[in-house]
Amino acid sequence: QVQLQQWGAGLVKPSETLSLTCTVHGGSLNGYYWSWIRQAPGKGLEWIGEINHSGSADYNPSLKSRLTISADTSKNQLSLRLTSVSAADTAVYYCARGGNSRRFWGQGTLVTVSS
Amino acid sequence: QSALTQPRSVSGSPGQSVTISCTGTSSEVSFYNFVSWYQQHPGKAPKLLISDVDKRPSGVPDRFSASKSGDRASLTISGLQAEDEADYYCCSYGGRVFGGGTKLTVL
């Protein structure tokens, strides 16, 4: 069974960089798209971006200038970096397998942007 | 792309059926055969209920069904159970656009 385990800092200061990692257990990065999705408190789901196993990434236009998504196939890991964060970036961040549909999700990481 | 439009809330009694609609504004639904639906309980990650408009992943009860007509997709939950009370999201445009979510209350 595929499991996605996320970790990263839960508290980030304004203007600093948000960094999260997602390790895939029980499966390979190869052959799939991998997504990051976030959910602000009390709000709906927002697509952040995605990457395939070969490293080709696509980003939400509203975040593109601040966002980097990468994949390390040797470690079976995905990474998310979001620079110059503000309170508007406070959300639960999820990694998930898939592009068009996503069956496997990480547990979610609440990231709060606050000084 | 704009978010997909869903009703904010729906409700039904146990055993009844409810339908949640998902409407696009710029061909997000009509053009793509990759509409998916997710169920999310409070504090939990979303769970995939439907992929590719009407396909249920293994383990999803057949009480959950979905369809699409033009720019409108629909999720129907029949034989409502208390555990179905959750938020439901549609998704299209290559998985990049989500609906605003619908809160299902089981009365």
PDB file of C-alpha atoms in Angstrom:
ATOM      1  CA  GLN A   1       0.000   0.000   0.000  1.00  0.00           C
ATOM      2  CA  VAL A   2       1.328   3.386  -0.996  1.00  0.00           C
ATOM      3  CA  GLN A   3       1.799   5.801   1.883  1.00  0.00           C
ATOM      4  CA  LEU A   4       2.923   9.417   1.744  1.00  0.00           C
ATOM      5  CA  GLN A   5       4.634  10.870   4.803  1.00  0.00           C
ATOM      6  CA  GLN A   6       5.114  14.609   5.048  1.00  0.00           C
ATOM      7  CA  TRP A   7       7.192  16.746   7.315  1.00  0.00           C
ATOM      8  CA  GLY A   8       8.418  20.291   7.572  1.00  0.00           C
ATOM      9  CA  ALA A   9       8.309  23.387   9.735  1.00  0.00           C
ATOM     10  CA  GLY A  10       4.887  24.191  11.097  1.00  0.00           C
ATOM     11  CA  LEU A  11       5.654  27.831  11.848  1.00  0.00           C
ATOM     12  CA  VAL A  12       7.277  30.178   9.351  1.00  0.00           C
ATOM     13  CA  LYS A  13       7.926  33.892   9.749  1.00  0.00           C
ATOM     14  CA  PRO A  14       6.555  36.345   7.203  1.00  0.00           C
ATOM     15  CA  SER A  15       8.896  36.908   4.222  1.00  0.00           C
ATOM     16  CA  GLU A  16      10.759  33.680   4.931  1.00  0.00           C
ATOM     17  CA  THR A  17      10.667  30.369   3.046  1.00  0.00           C
ATOM     18  CA  LEU A  18       8.254  27.506   3.594  1.00  0.00           C
ATOM     19  CA  SER A  19       9.829  24.084   3.016  1.00  0.00           C
ATOM     20  CA  LEU A  20       8.076  20.727   3.071  1.00  0.00           C
ATOM     21  CA  THR A  21       9.146  17.202   2.162  1.00  0.00           C
ATOM     22  CA  CYS A  22       7.017  14.189   1.257  1.00  0.00           C
ATOM     23  CA  THR A  23       8.443  10.667   1.284  1.00  0.00           C
ATOM     24  CA  VAL A  24       6.688   7.959  -0.708  1.00  0.00           C
ATOM     25  CA  HIS A  25       6.596   4.524   0.922  1.00  0.00           C
ATOM     26  CA  GLY A  26       5.442   1.352  -0.805  1.00  0.00           C
ATOM     27  CA  GLY A  27       5.811   2.674  -4.310  1.00  0.00           C
ATOM     28  CA  SER A  28       8.031   4.521  -6.723  1.00  0.00           C
ATOM     29  CA  LEU A  29       7.913   8.075  -8.006  1.00  0.00           C
ATOM     30  CA  ASN A  30       8.317   6.708 -11.512  1.00  0.00           C
ATOM     31  CA  GLY A  31       5.342   6.747 -13.805  1.00  0.00           C
ATOM     32  CA  TYR A  32       3.206   9.164 -11.826  1.00  0.00           C
ATOM     33  CA  TYR A  33       2.486  12.818 -11.394  1.00  0.00           C
ATOM     34  CA  TRP A  34       2.875  14.121  -7.857  1.00  0.00           C
ATOM     35  CA  SER A  35       0.919  17.089  -6.599  1.00  0.00           C
ATOM     36  CA  TRP A  36       0.951  19.595  -3.799  1.00  0.00           C
ATOM     37  CA  ILE A  37      -2.391  20.962  -2.664  1.00  0.00           C
ATOM     38  CA  ARG A  38      -3.218  23.305   0.184  1.00  0.00           C
ATOM     39  CA  GLN A  39      -6.233  24.231   2.244  1.00  0.00           C
ATOM     40  CA  ALA A  40      -6.462  27.486   4.159  1.00  0.00           C
ATOM     41  CA  PRO A  41      -8.289  27.262   7.498  1.00  0.00           C
ATOM     42  CA  GLY A  42     -11.993  26.822   6.862  1.00  0.00           C
ATOM     43  CA  LYS A  43     -11.510  27.074   3.104  1.00  0.00           C
ATOM     44  CA  GLY A  44     -11.483  24.778   0.093  1.00  0.00           C
ATOM     45  CA  LEU A  45      -8.722  22.948  -1.717  1.00  0.00           C
ATOM     46  CA  GLU A  46      -6.221  24.807  -3.879  1.00  0.00           C
ATOM     47  CA  TRP A  47      -3.875  23.206  -6.387  1.00  0.00           C
ATOM     48  CA  ILE A  48      -0.312  24.416  -5.814  1.00  0.00           C
ATOM     49  CA  GLY A  49       1.555  22.502  -8.501  1.00  0.00           C
ATOM     50  CA  GLU A  50       2.752  19.133  -9.703  1.00  0.00           C
ATOM     51  CA  ILE A  51       5.811  17.285 -10.926  1.00  0.00           C
ATOM     52  CA  ASN A  52       6.459  14.045 -12.741  1.00  0.00           C
ATOM     53  CA  HIS A  53       9.237  11.566 -12.053  1.00  0.00           C
ATOM     54  CA  SER A  54      11.438  13.116 -14.719  1.00  0.00           C
ATOM     55  CA  GLY A  55      11.336  16.454 -12.954  1.00  0.00           C
ATOM     56  CA  SER A  56       9.006  18.357 -15.223  1.00  0.00           C
ATOM     57  CA  ALA A  57       6.995  20.688 -12.992  1.00  0.00           C
ATOM     58  CA  ASP A  58       3.950  22.877 -13.474  1.00  0.00           C
ATOM     59  CA  TYR A  59       2.788  25.531 -11.054  1.00  0.00           C
ATOM     60  CA  ASN A  60      -0.307  27.462 -10.104  1.00  0.00           C
ATOM     61  CA  PRO A  61       0.143  30.794 -11.915  1.00  0.00           C
ATOM     62  CA  SER A  62      -0.721  32.689  -8.735  1.00  0.00           C
ATOM     63  CA  LEU A  63       2.237  31.087  -6.909  1.00  0.00           C
ATOM     64  CA  LYS A  64       4.663  30.451  -9.754  1.00  0.00           C
ATOM     65  CA  SER A  65       7.080  33.282  -8.987  1.00  0.00           C
ATOM     66  CA  ARG A  66       7.618  32.009  -5.418  1.00  0.00           C
ATOM     67  CA  LEU A  67       7.348  28.271  -5.872  1.00  0.00           C
ATOM     68  CA  THR A  68       9.712  25.382  -6.500  1.00  0.00           C
ATOM     69  CA  ILE A  69       8.643  21.736  -6.569  1.00  0.00           C
ATOM     70  CA  SER A  70      11.294  19.079  -6.976  1.00  0.00           C
ATOM     71  CA  ALA A  71      11.574  15.292  -6.899  1.00  0.00           C
ATOM     72  CA  ASP A  72      14.433  13.062  -5.783  1.00  0.00           C
ATOM     73  CA  THR A  73      13.858   9.591  -7.202  1.00  0.00           C
ATOM     74  CA  SER A  74      16.835   8.150  -5.305  1.00  0.00           C
ATOM     75  CA  LYS A  75      15.152   9.043  -2.016  1.00  0.00           C
ATOM     76  CA  ASN A  76      11.571   8.657  -3.249  1.00  0.00           C
ATOM     77  CA  GLN A  77      10.916  12.192  -2.034  1.00  0.00           C
ATOM     78  CA  LEU A  78       9.112  15.304  -3.186  1.00  0.00           C
ATOM     79  CA  SER A  79       9.899  18.762  -1.971  1.00  0.00           C
ATOM     80  CA  LEU A  80       8.043  22.057  -1.892  1.00  0.00           C
ATOM     81  CA  ARG A  81       9.611  25.478  -1.395  1.00  0.00           C
ATOM     82  CA  LEU A  82       7.551  28.632  -1.224  1.00  0.00           C
ATOM     83  CA  THR A  83       9.445  31.861  -0.734  1.00  0.00           C
ATOM     84  CA  SER A  84       8.411  35.230   0.668  1.00  0.00           C
ATOM     85  CA  VAL A  85       5.461  33.826   2.560  1.00  0.00           C
ATOM     86  CA  SER A  86       2.712  35.893   4.118  1.00  0.00           C
ATOM     87  CA  ALA A  87      -0.273  35.176   6.331  1.00  0.00           C
ATOM     88  CA  ALA A  88      -2.209  34.282   3.179  1.00  0.00           C
ATOM     89  CA  ASP A  89      -0.012  31.194   2.849  1.00  0.00           C
ATOM     90  CA  THR A  90      -1.197  29.794   6.175  1.00  0.00           C
ATOM     91  CA  ALA A  91      -2.786  26.457   5.310  1.00  0.00           C
ATOM     92  CA  VAL A  92      -2.661  22.712   5.602  1.00  0.00           C
ATOM     93  CA  TYR A  93      -0.378  21.494   2.849  1.00  0.00           C
ATOM     94  CA  TYR A  94      -0.859  18.059   1.291  1.00  0.00           C
ATOM     95  CA  CYS A  95       1.242  16.010  -1.078  1.00  0.00           C
ATOM     96  CA  ALA A  96      -0.656  13.531  -3.253  1.00  0.00           C
ATOM     97  CA  ARG A  97      -0.032  11.038  -6.017  1.00  0.00           C
ATOM     98  CA  GLY A  98      -1.639  11.829  -9.323  1.00  0.00           C
ATOM     99  CA  GLY A  99      -2.536  14.701 -11.584  1.00  0.00           C
ATOM    100  CA  ASN A 100      -6.032  14.244 -12.966  1.00  0.00           C
ATOM    101  CA  SER A 101      -7.145  12.331  -9.879  1.00  0.00           C
ATOM    102  CA  ARG A 102      -5.368  11.658  -6.603  1.00  0.00           C
ATOM    103  CA  ARG A 103      -5.912   8.431  -4.714  1.00  0.00           C
ATOM    104  CA  PHE A 104      -3.040   8.629  -2.241  1.00  0.00           C
ATOM    105  CA  TRP A 105      -2.502  11.628   0.030  1.00  0.00           C
ATOM    106  CA  GLY A 106      -0.102  12.613   2.738  1.00  0.00           C
ATOM    107  CA  GLN A 107      -1.395  13.288   6.215  1.00  0.00           C
ATOM    108  CA  GLY A 108      -1.209  17.035   5.738  1.00  0.00           C
ATOM    109  CA  THR A 109       1.023  19.592   7.424  1.00  0.00           C
ATOM    110  CA  LEU A 110      -0.374  22.732   9.008  1.00  0.00           C
ATOM    111  CA  VAL A 111       1.921  25.626   8.213  1.00  0.00           C
ATOM    112  CA  THR A 112       1.251  28.854  10.046  1.00  0.00           C
ATOM    113  CA  VAL A 113       2.876  32.060   8.858  1.00  0.00           C
ATOM    114  CA  SER A 114       3.336  34.327  11.840  1.00  0.00           C
ATOM    115  CA  SER A 115       6.031  36.350  13.520  1.00  0.00           C
TER     116      SER A 115
ATOM    117  CA  GLN B   1      -9.204  29.181 -14.467  1.00  0.00           C
ATOM    118  CA  SER B   2     -12.048  29.976 -12.089  1.00  0.00           C
ATOM    119  CA  ALA B   3     -13.071  27.627  -9.363  1.00  0.00           C
ATOM    120  CA  LEU B   4     -15.856  25.218 -10.132  1.00  0.00           C
ATOM    121  CA  THR B   5     -19.232  26.092  -8.601  1.00  0.00           C
ATOM    122  CA  GLN B   6     -20.784  23.784  -6.034  1.00  0.00           C
ATOM    123  CA  PRO B   7     -23.678  24.372  -3.637  1.00  0.00           C
ATOM    124  CA  ARG B   8     -22.365  25.370  -0.233  1.00  0.00           C
ATOM    125  CA  SER B   9     -24.488  22.785   1.537  1.00  0.00           C
ATOM    126  CA  VAL B  10     -26.901  19.919   0.990  1.00  0.00           C
ATOM    127  CA  SER B  11     -28.706  17.707   3.446  1.00  0.00           C
ATOM    128  CA  GLY B  12     -30.658  14.486   3.564  1.00  0.00           C
ATOM    129  CA  SER B  13     -32.013  11.910   5.955  1.00  0.00           C
ATOM    130  CA  PRO B  14     -30.515   8.456   6.397  1.00  0.00           C
ATOM    131  CA  GLY B  15     -31.488   6.191   3.528  1.00  0.00           C
ATOM    132  CA  GLN B  16     -32.276   9.047   1.174  1.00  0.00           C
ATOM    133  CA  SER B  17     -30.308  10.150  -1.872  1.00  0.00           C
ATOM    134  CA  VAL B  18     -28.631  13.489  -2.452  1.00  0.00           C
ATOM    135  CA  THR B  19     -26.979  14.964  -5.514  1.00  0.00           C
ATOM    136  CA  ILE B  20     -24.174  17.513  -5.492  1.00  0.00           C
ATOM    137  CA  SER B  21     -23.629  19.547  -8.632  1.00  0.00           C
ATOM    138  CA  CYS B  22     -20.397  20.984  -9.990  1.00  0.00           C
ATOM    139  CA  THR B  23     -20.583  23.581 -12.721  1.00  0.00           C
ATOM    140  CA  GLY B  24     -17.773  25.013 -14.773  1.00  0.00           C
ATOM    141  CA  THR B  25     -17.618  28.407 -16.448  1.00  0.00           C
ATOM    142  CA  SER B  26     -14.870  28.062 -19.037  1.00  0.00           C
ATOM    143  CA  SER B  27     -15.107  24.503 -20.351  1.00  0.00           C
ATOM    144  CA  GLU B  28     -13.377  23.112 -17.261  1.00  0.00           C
ATOM    145  CA  VAL B  29     -15.993  20.382 -17.062  1.00  0.00           C
ATOM    146  CA  SER B  30     -17.320  20.011 -20.598  1.00  0.00           C
ATOM    147  CA  PHE B  31     -13.936  19.736 -22.278  1.00  0.00           C
ATOM    148  CA  TYR B  32     -12.237  17.380 -19.854  1.00  0.00           C
ATOM    149  CA  ASN B  33     -13.150  13.758 -19.085  1.00  0.00           C
ATOM    150  CA  PHE B  34     -11.117  13.886 -15.906  1.00  0.00           C
ATOM    151  CA  VAL B  35     -13.654  15.135 -13.385  1.00  0.00           C
ATOM    152  CA  SER B  36     -12.934  13.713  -9.952  1.00  0.00           C
ATOM    153  CA  TRP B  37     -14.729  13.888  -6.617  1.00  0.00           C
ATOM    154  CA  TYR B  38     -13.309  13.857  -3.100  1.00  0.00           C
ATOM    155  CA  GLN B  39     -14.773  13.351   0.354  1.00  0.00           C
ATOM    156  CA  GLN B  40     -13.149  15.098   3.293  1.00  0.00           C
ATOM    157  CA  HIS B  41     -13.959  14.562   6.941  1.00  0.00           C
ATOM    158  CA  PRO B  42     -12.867  17.255   9.430  1.00  0.00           C
ATOM    159  CA  GLY B  43      -9.159  17.152  10.112  1.00  0.00           C
ATOM    160  CA  LYS B  44      -8.547  14.450   7.519  1.00  0.00           C
ATOM    161  CA  ALA B  45      -6.976  14.360   4.082  1.00  0.00           C
ATOM    162  CA  PRO B  46      -9.357  14.213   1.116  1.00  0.00           C
ATOM    163  CA  LYS B  47     -10.378  10.767  -0.083  1.00  0.00           C
ATOM    164  CA  LEU B  48     -10.844   9.998  -3.766  1.00  0.00           C
ATOM    165  CA  LEU B  49     -14.411   8.867  -4.463  1.00  0.00           C
ATOM    166  CA  ILE B  50     -14.656   9.184  -8.231  1.00  0.00           C
ATOM    167  CA  SER B  51     -12.108   9.587 -11.027  1.00  0.00           C
ATOM    168  CA  ASP B  52     -12.520  10.148 -14.769  1.00  0.00           C
ATOM    169  CA  VAL B  53     -16.101  11.424 -14.406  1.00  0.00           C
ATOM    170  CA  ASP B  54     -17.708   8.204 -13.174  1.00  0.00           C
ATOM    171  CA  LYS B  55     -15.128   5.603 -12.103  1.00  0.00           C
ATOM    172  CA  ARG B  56     -15.017   4.382  -8.514  1.00  0.00           C
ATOM    173  CA  PRO B  57     -11.653   3.297  -7.109  1.00  0.00           C
ATOM    174  CA  SER B  58     -11.675  -0.068  -5.396  1.00  0.00           C
ATOM    175  CA  GLY B  59     -13.088   0.141  -1.903  1.00  0.00           C
ATOM    176  CA  VAL B  60     -15.498   2.995  -2.609  1.00  0.00           C
ATOM    177  CA  PRO B  61     -19.087   1.821  -2.050  1.00  0.00           C
ATOM    178  CA  ASP B  62     -21.363   1.746  -5.083  1.00  0.00           C
ATOM    179  CA  ARG B  63     -23.677   4.113  -3.180  1.00  0.00           C
ATOM    180  CA  PHE B  64     -21.452   6.797  -4.687  1.00  0.00           C
ATOM    181  CA  SER B  65     -22.019   7.479  -8.369  1.00  0.00           C
ATOM    182  CA  ALA B  66     -21.268  10.361 -10.679  1.00  0.00           C
ATOM    183  CA  SER B  67     -21.960  11.670 -14.143  1.00  0.00           C
ATOM    184  CA  LYS B  68     -21.364  14.617 -16.417  1.00  0.00           C
ATOM    185  CA  SER B  69     -23.507  16.479 -18.920  1.00  0.00           C
ATOM    186  CA  GLY B  70     -22.127  19.454 -20.758  1.00  0.00           C
ATOM    187  CA  ASP B  71     -20.489  21.798 -18.301  1.00  0.00           C
ATOM    188  CA  ARG B  72     -22.118  20.220 -15.250  1.00  0.00           C
ATOM    189  CA  ALA B  73     -20.903  17.236 -13.271  1.00  0.00           C
ATOM    190  CA  SER B  74     -22.877  15.557 -10.515  1.00  0.00           C
ATOM    191  CA  LEU B  75     -22.162  13.281  -7.572  1.00  0.00           C
ATOM    192  CA  THR B  76     -25.043  11.226  -6.203  1.00  0.00           C
ATOM    193  CA  ILE B  77     -24.938   9.519  -2.839  1.00  0.00           C
ATOM    194  CA  SER B  78     -27.705   6.991  -2.345  1.00  0.00           C
ATOM    195  CA  GLY B  79     -28.721   5.250   0.846  1.00  0.00           C
ATOM    196  CA  LEU B  80     -27.297   8.075   2.972  1.00  0.00           C
ATOM    197  CA  GLN B  81     -25.467   7.014   6.106  1.00  0.00           C
ATOM    198  CA  ALA B  82     -24.351   9.075   9.078  1.00  0.00           C
ATOM    199  CA  GLU B  83     -20.705   8.532   8.085  1.00  0.00           C
ATOM    200  CA  ASP B  84     -21.346  10.289   4.775  1.00  0.00           C
ATOM    201  CA  GLU B  85     -21.541  13.622   6.595  1.00  0.00           C
ATOM    202  CA  ALA B  86     -18.476  15.419   5.260  1.00  0.00           C
ATOM    203  CA  ASP B  87     -17.296  18.009   2.764  1.00  0.00           C
ATOM    204  CA  TYR B  88     -17.278  17.041  -0.905  1.00  0.00           C
ATOM    205  CA  TYR B  89     -15.139  18.593  -3.627  1.00  0.00           C
ATOM    206  CA  CYS B  90     -15.202  18.241  -7.379  1.00  0.00           C
ATOM    207  CA  CYS B  91     -12.068  18.751  -9.436  1.00  0.00           C
ATOM    208  CA  SER B  92     -11.367  19.185 -13.123  1.00  0.00           C
ATOM    209  CA  TYR B  93      -9.115  20.903 -15.641  1.00  0.00           C
ATOM    210  CA  GLY B  94      -6.426  18.287 -15.313  1.00  0.00           C
ATOM    211  CA  GLY B  95      -6.804  18.200 -11.565  1.00  0.00           C
ATOM    212  CA  ARG B  96      -5.914  21.862 -11.242  1.00  0.00           C
ATOM    213  CA  VAL B  97      -9.250  23.443 -10.460  1.00  0.00           C
ATOM    214  CA  PHE B  98     -11.375  22.505  -7.467  1.00  0.00           C
ATOM    215  CA  GLY B  99     -14.926  23.350  -6.615  1.00  0.00           C
ATOM    216  CA  GLY B 100     -15.540  25.412  -3.535  1.00  0.00           C
ATOM    217  CA  GLY B 101     -16.799  22.396  -1.631  1.00  0.00           C
ATOM    218  CA  THR B 102     -20.205  21.226  -0.442  1.00  0.00           C
ATOM    219  CA  LYS B 103     -20.994  20.390   3.168  1.00  0.00           C
ATOM    220  CA  LEU B 104     -23.280  17.369   3.398  1.00  0.00           C
ATOM    221  CA  THR B 105     -25.368  17.135   6.540  1.00  0.00           C
ATOM    222  CA  VAL B 106     -27.112  13.874   7.363  1.00  0.00           C
ATOM    223  CA  LEU B 107     -30.194  14.851   9.340  1.00  0.00           C
TER     224      LEU B 107
END
